[in-house]
PDB file of C-alpha atoms in Angstrom:
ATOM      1  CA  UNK A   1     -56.058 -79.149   2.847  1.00 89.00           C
ATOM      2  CA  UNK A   2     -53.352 -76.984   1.298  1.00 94.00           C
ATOM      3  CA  UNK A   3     -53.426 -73.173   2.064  1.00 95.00           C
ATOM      4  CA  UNK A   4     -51.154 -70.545   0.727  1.00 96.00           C
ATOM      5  CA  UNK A   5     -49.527 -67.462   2.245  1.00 95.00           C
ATOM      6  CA  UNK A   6     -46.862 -65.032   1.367  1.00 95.00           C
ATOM      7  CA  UNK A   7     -48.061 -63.300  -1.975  1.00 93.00           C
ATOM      8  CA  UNK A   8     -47.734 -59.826  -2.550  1.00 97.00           C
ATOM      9  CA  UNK A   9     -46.259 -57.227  -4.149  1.00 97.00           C
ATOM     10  CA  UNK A  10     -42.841 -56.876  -5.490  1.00 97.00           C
ATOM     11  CA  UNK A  11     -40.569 -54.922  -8.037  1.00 97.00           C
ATOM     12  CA  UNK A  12     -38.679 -56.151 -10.832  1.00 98.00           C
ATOM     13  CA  UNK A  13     -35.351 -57.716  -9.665  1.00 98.00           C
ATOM     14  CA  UNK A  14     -37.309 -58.400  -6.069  1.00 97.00           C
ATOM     15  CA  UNK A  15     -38.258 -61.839  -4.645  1.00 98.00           C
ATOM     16  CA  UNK A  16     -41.063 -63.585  -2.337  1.00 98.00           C
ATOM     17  CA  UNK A  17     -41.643 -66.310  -0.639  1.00 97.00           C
ATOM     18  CA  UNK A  18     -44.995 -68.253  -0.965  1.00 98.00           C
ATOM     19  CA  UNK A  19     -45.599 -71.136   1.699  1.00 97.00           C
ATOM     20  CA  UNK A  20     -48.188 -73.856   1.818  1.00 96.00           C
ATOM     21  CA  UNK A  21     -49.375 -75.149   4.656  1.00 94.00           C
ATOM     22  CA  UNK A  22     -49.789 -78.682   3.945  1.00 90.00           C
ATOM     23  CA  UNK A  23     -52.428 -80.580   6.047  1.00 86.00           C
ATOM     24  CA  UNK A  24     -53.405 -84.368   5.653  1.00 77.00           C
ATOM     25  CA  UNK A  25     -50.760 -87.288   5.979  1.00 64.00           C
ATOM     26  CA  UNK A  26     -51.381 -88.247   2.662  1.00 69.00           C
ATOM     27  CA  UNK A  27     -49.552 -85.693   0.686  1.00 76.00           C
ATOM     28  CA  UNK A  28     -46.151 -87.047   1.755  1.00 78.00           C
ATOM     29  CA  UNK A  29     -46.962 -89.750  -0.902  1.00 84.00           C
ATOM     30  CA  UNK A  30     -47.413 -87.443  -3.873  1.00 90.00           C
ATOM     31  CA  UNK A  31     -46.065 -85.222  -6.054  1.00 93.00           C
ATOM     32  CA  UNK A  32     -46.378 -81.309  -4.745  1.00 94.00           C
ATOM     33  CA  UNK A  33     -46.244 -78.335  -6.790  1.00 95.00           C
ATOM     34  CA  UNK A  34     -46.870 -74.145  -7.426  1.00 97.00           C
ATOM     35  CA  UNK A  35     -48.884 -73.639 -10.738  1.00 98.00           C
ATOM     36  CA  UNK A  36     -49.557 -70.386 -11.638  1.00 98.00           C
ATOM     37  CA  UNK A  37     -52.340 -68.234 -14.070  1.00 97.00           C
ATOM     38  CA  UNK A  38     -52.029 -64.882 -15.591  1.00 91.00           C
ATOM     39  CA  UNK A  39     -54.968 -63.116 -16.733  1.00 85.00           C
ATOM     40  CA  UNK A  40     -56.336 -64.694 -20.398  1.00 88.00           C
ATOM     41  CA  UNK A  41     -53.737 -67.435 -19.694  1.00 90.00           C
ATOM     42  CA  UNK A  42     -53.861 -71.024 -18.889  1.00 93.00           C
ATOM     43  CA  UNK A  43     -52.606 -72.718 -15.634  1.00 94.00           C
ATOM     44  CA  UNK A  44     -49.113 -73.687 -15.644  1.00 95.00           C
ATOM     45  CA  UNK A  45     -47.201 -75.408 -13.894  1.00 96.00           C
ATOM     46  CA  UNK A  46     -44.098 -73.458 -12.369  1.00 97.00           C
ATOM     47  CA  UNK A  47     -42.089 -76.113 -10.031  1.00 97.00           C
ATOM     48  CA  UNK A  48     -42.741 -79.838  -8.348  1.00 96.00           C
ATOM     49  CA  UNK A  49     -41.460 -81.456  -6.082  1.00 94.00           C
ATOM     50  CA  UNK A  50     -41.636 -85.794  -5.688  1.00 93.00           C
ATOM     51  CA  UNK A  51     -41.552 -87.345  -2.945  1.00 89.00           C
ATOM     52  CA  UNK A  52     -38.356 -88.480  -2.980  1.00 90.00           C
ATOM     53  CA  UNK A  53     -37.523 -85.045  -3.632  1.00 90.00           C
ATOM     54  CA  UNK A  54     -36.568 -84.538  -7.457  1.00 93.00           C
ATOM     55  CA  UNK A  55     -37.682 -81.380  -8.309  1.00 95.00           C
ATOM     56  CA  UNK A  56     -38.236 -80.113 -11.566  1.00 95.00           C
ATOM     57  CA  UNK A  57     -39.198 -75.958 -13.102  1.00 97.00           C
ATOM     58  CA  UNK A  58     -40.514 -74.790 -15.788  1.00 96.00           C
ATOM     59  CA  UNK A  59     -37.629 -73.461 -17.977  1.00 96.00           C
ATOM     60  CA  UNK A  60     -38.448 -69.716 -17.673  1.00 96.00           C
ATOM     61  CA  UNK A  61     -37.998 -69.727 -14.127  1.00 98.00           C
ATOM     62  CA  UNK A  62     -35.018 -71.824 -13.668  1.00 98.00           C
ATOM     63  CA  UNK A  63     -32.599 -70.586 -11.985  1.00 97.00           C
ATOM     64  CA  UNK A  64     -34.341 -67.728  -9.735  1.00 98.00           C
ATOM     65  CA  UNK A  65     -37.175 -70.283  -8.184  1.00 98.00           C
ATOM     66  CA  UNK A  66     -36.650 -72.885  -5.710  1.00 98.00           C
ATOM     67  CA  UNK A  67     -39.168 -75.164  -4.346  1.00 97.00           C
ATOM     68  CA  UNK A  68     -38.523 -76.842  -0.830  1.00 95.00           C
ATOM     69  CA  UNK A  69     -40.680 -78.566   1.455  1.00 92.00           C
ATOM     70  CA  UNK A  70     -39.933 -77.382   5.317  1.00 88.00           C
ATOM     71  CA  UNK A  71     -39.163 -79.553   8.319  1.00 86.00           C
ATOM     72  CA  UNK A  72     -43.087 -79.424   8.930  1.00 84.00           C
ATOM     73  CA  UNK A  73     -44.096 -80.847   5.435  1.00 83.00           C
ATOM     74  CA  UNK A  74     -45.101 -77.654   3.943  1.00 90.00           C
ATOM     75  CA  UNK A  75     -44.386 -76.620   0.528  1.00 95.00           C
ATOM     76  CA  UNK A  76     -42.259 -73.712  -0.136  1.00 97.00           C
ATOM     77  CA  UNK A  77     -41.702 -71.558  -3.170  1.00 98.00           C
ATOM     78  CA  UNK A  78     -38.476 -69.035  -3.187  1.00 98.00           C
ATOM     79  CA  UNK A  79     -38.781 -66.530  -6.105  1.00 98.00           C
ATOM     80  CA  UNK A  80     -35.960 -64.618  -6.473  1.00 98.00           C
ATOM     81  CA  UNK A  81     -35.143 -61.842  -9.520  1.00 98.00           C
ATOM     82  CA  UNK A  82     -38.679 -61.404  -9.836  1.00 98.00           C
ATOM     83  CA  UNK A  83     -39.734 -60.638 -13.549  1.00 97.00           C
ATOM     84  CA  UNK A  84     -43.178 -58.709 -14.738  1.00 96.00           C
ATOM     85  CA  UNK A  85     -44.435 -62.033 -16.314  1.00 95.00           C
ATOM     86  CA  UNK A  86     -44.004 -63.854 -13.376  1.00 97.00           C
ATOM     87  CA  UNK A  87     -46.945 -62.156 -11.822  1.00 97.00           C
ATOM     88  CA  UNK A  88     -50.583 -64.186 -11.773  1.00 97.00           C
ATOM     89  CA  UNK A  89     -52.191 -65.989  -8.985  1.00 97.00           C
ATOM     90  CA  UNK A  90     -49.820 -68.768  -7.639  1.00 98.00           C
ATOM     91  CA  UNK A  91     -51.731 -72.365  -6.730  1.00 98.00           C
ATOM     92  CA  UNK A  92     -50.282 -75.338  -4.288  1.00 97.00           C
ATOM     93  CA  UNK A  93     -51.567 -78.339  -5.735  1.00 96.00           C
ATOM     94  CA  UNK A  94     -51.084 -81.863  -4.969  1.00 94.00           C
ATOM     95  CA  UNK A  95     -51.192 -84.280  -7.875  1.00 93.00           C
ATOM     96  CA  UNK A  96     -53.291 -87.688  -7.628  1.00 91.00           C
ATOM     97  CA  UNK A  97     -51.442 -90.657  -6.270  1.00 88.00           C
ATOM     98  CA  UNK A  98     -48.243 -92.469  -8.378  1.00 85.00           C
ATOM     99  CA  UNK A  99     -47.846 -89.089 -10.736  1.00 87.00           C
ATOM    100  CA  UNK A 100     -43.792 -88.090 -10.430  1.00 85.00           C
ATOM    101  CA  UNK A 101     -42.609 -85.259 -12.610  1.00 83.00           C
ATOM    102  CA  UNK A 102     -43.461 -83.405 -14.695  1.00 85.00           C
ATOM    103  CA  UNK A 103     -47.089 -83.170 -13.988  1.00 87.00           C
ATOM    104  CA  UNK A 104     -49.893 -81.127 -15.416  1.00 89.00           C
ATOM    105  CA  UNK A 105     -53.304 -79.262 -14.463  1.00 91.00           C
ATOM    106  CA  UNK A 106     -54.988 -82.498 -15.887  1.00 93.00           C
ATOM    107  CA  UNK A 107     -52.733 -84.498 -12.812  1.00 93.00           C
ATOM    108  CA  UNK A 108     -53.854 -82.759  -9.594  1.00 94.00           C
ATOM    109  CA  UNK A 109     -55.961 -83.835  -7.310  1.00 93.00           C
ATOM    110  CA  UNK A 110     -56.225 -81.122  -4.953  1.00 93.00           C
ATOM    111  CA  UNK A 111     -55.603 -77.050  -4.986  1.00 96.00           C
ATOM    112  CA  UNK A 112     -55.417 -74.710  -2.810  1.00 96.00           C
ATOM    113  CA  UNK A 113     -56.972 -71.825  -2.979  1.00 97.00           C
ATOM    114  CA  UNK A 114     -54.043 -69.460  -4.290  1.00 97.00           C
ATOM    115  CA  UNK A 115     -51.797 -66.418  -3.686  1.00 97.00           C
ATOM    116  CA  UNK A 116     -52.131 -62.960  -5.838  1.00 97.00           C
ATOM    117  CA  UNK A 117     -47.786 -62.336  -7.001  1.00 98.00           C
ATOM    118  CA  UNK A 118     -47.769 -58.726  -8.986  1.00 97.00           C
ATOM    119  CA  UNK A 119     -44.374 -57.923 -10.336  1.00 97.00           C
ATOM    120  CA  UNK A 120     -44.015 -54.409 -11.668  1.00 97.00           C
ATOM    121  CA  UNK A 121     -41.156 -52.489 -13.108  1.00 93.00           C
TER     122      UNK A 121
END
């Protein structure tokens, strides 16, 4: 089960911090990840992590996110210098087993059930 917290509201320039909490000792096995969608806009995939912890972002965001799994296993997603385009409804997903990097919609397995981000200037 993956569930996400820590969406919200933020201005231009702000940051948040999304969290999954990450249950099921399977996941340690697979590739993690935050996808997000926009209104009218395809899901995307925003940062992933592997399990041997390579991490990878898409390029617009490089730079201000981090991903990060927590002592705990969970999955964590800093977003710093928040930008109005950044704003949709951010996903946890887990891919399906031996998928590393960079991985798609088309690759997960499971998703949680997502976290409203709205960035305004």
């Amino acid at each position: 089960q993956l569930l996400e917290s820590g969406g919200g509201s933020a201005q231009a320039g702000g940051g948040l911090r999304l969290s999954c909490k990450v249950s099921g000792y399977h996941y340690n096995t697979r590739c993690m990840g935050w996808f997000r969608q926009g209104p009218g806009n395809e899901r995307e995939g925003v940062a992933t992590i592997d399990p041997d912890g390579t991490v990878d972002y898409l390029d617009s965001v490089k730079g201000r996110f981090t991903i990060s799994k927590d002592n705990n296993g969970n999955l964590v997603l800093q977003m710093n210098n928040l930008q109005i385009e950044d704003s949709g409804k951010y996903y946890c997903a887990a891919s399906m087993p031996g998928h590393i990097a960079p991985i798609t919609s088309r690759d997960i397995e499971y998703w949680g059930r997502g976290t409203q981000v709205t960035v305004s200037s």
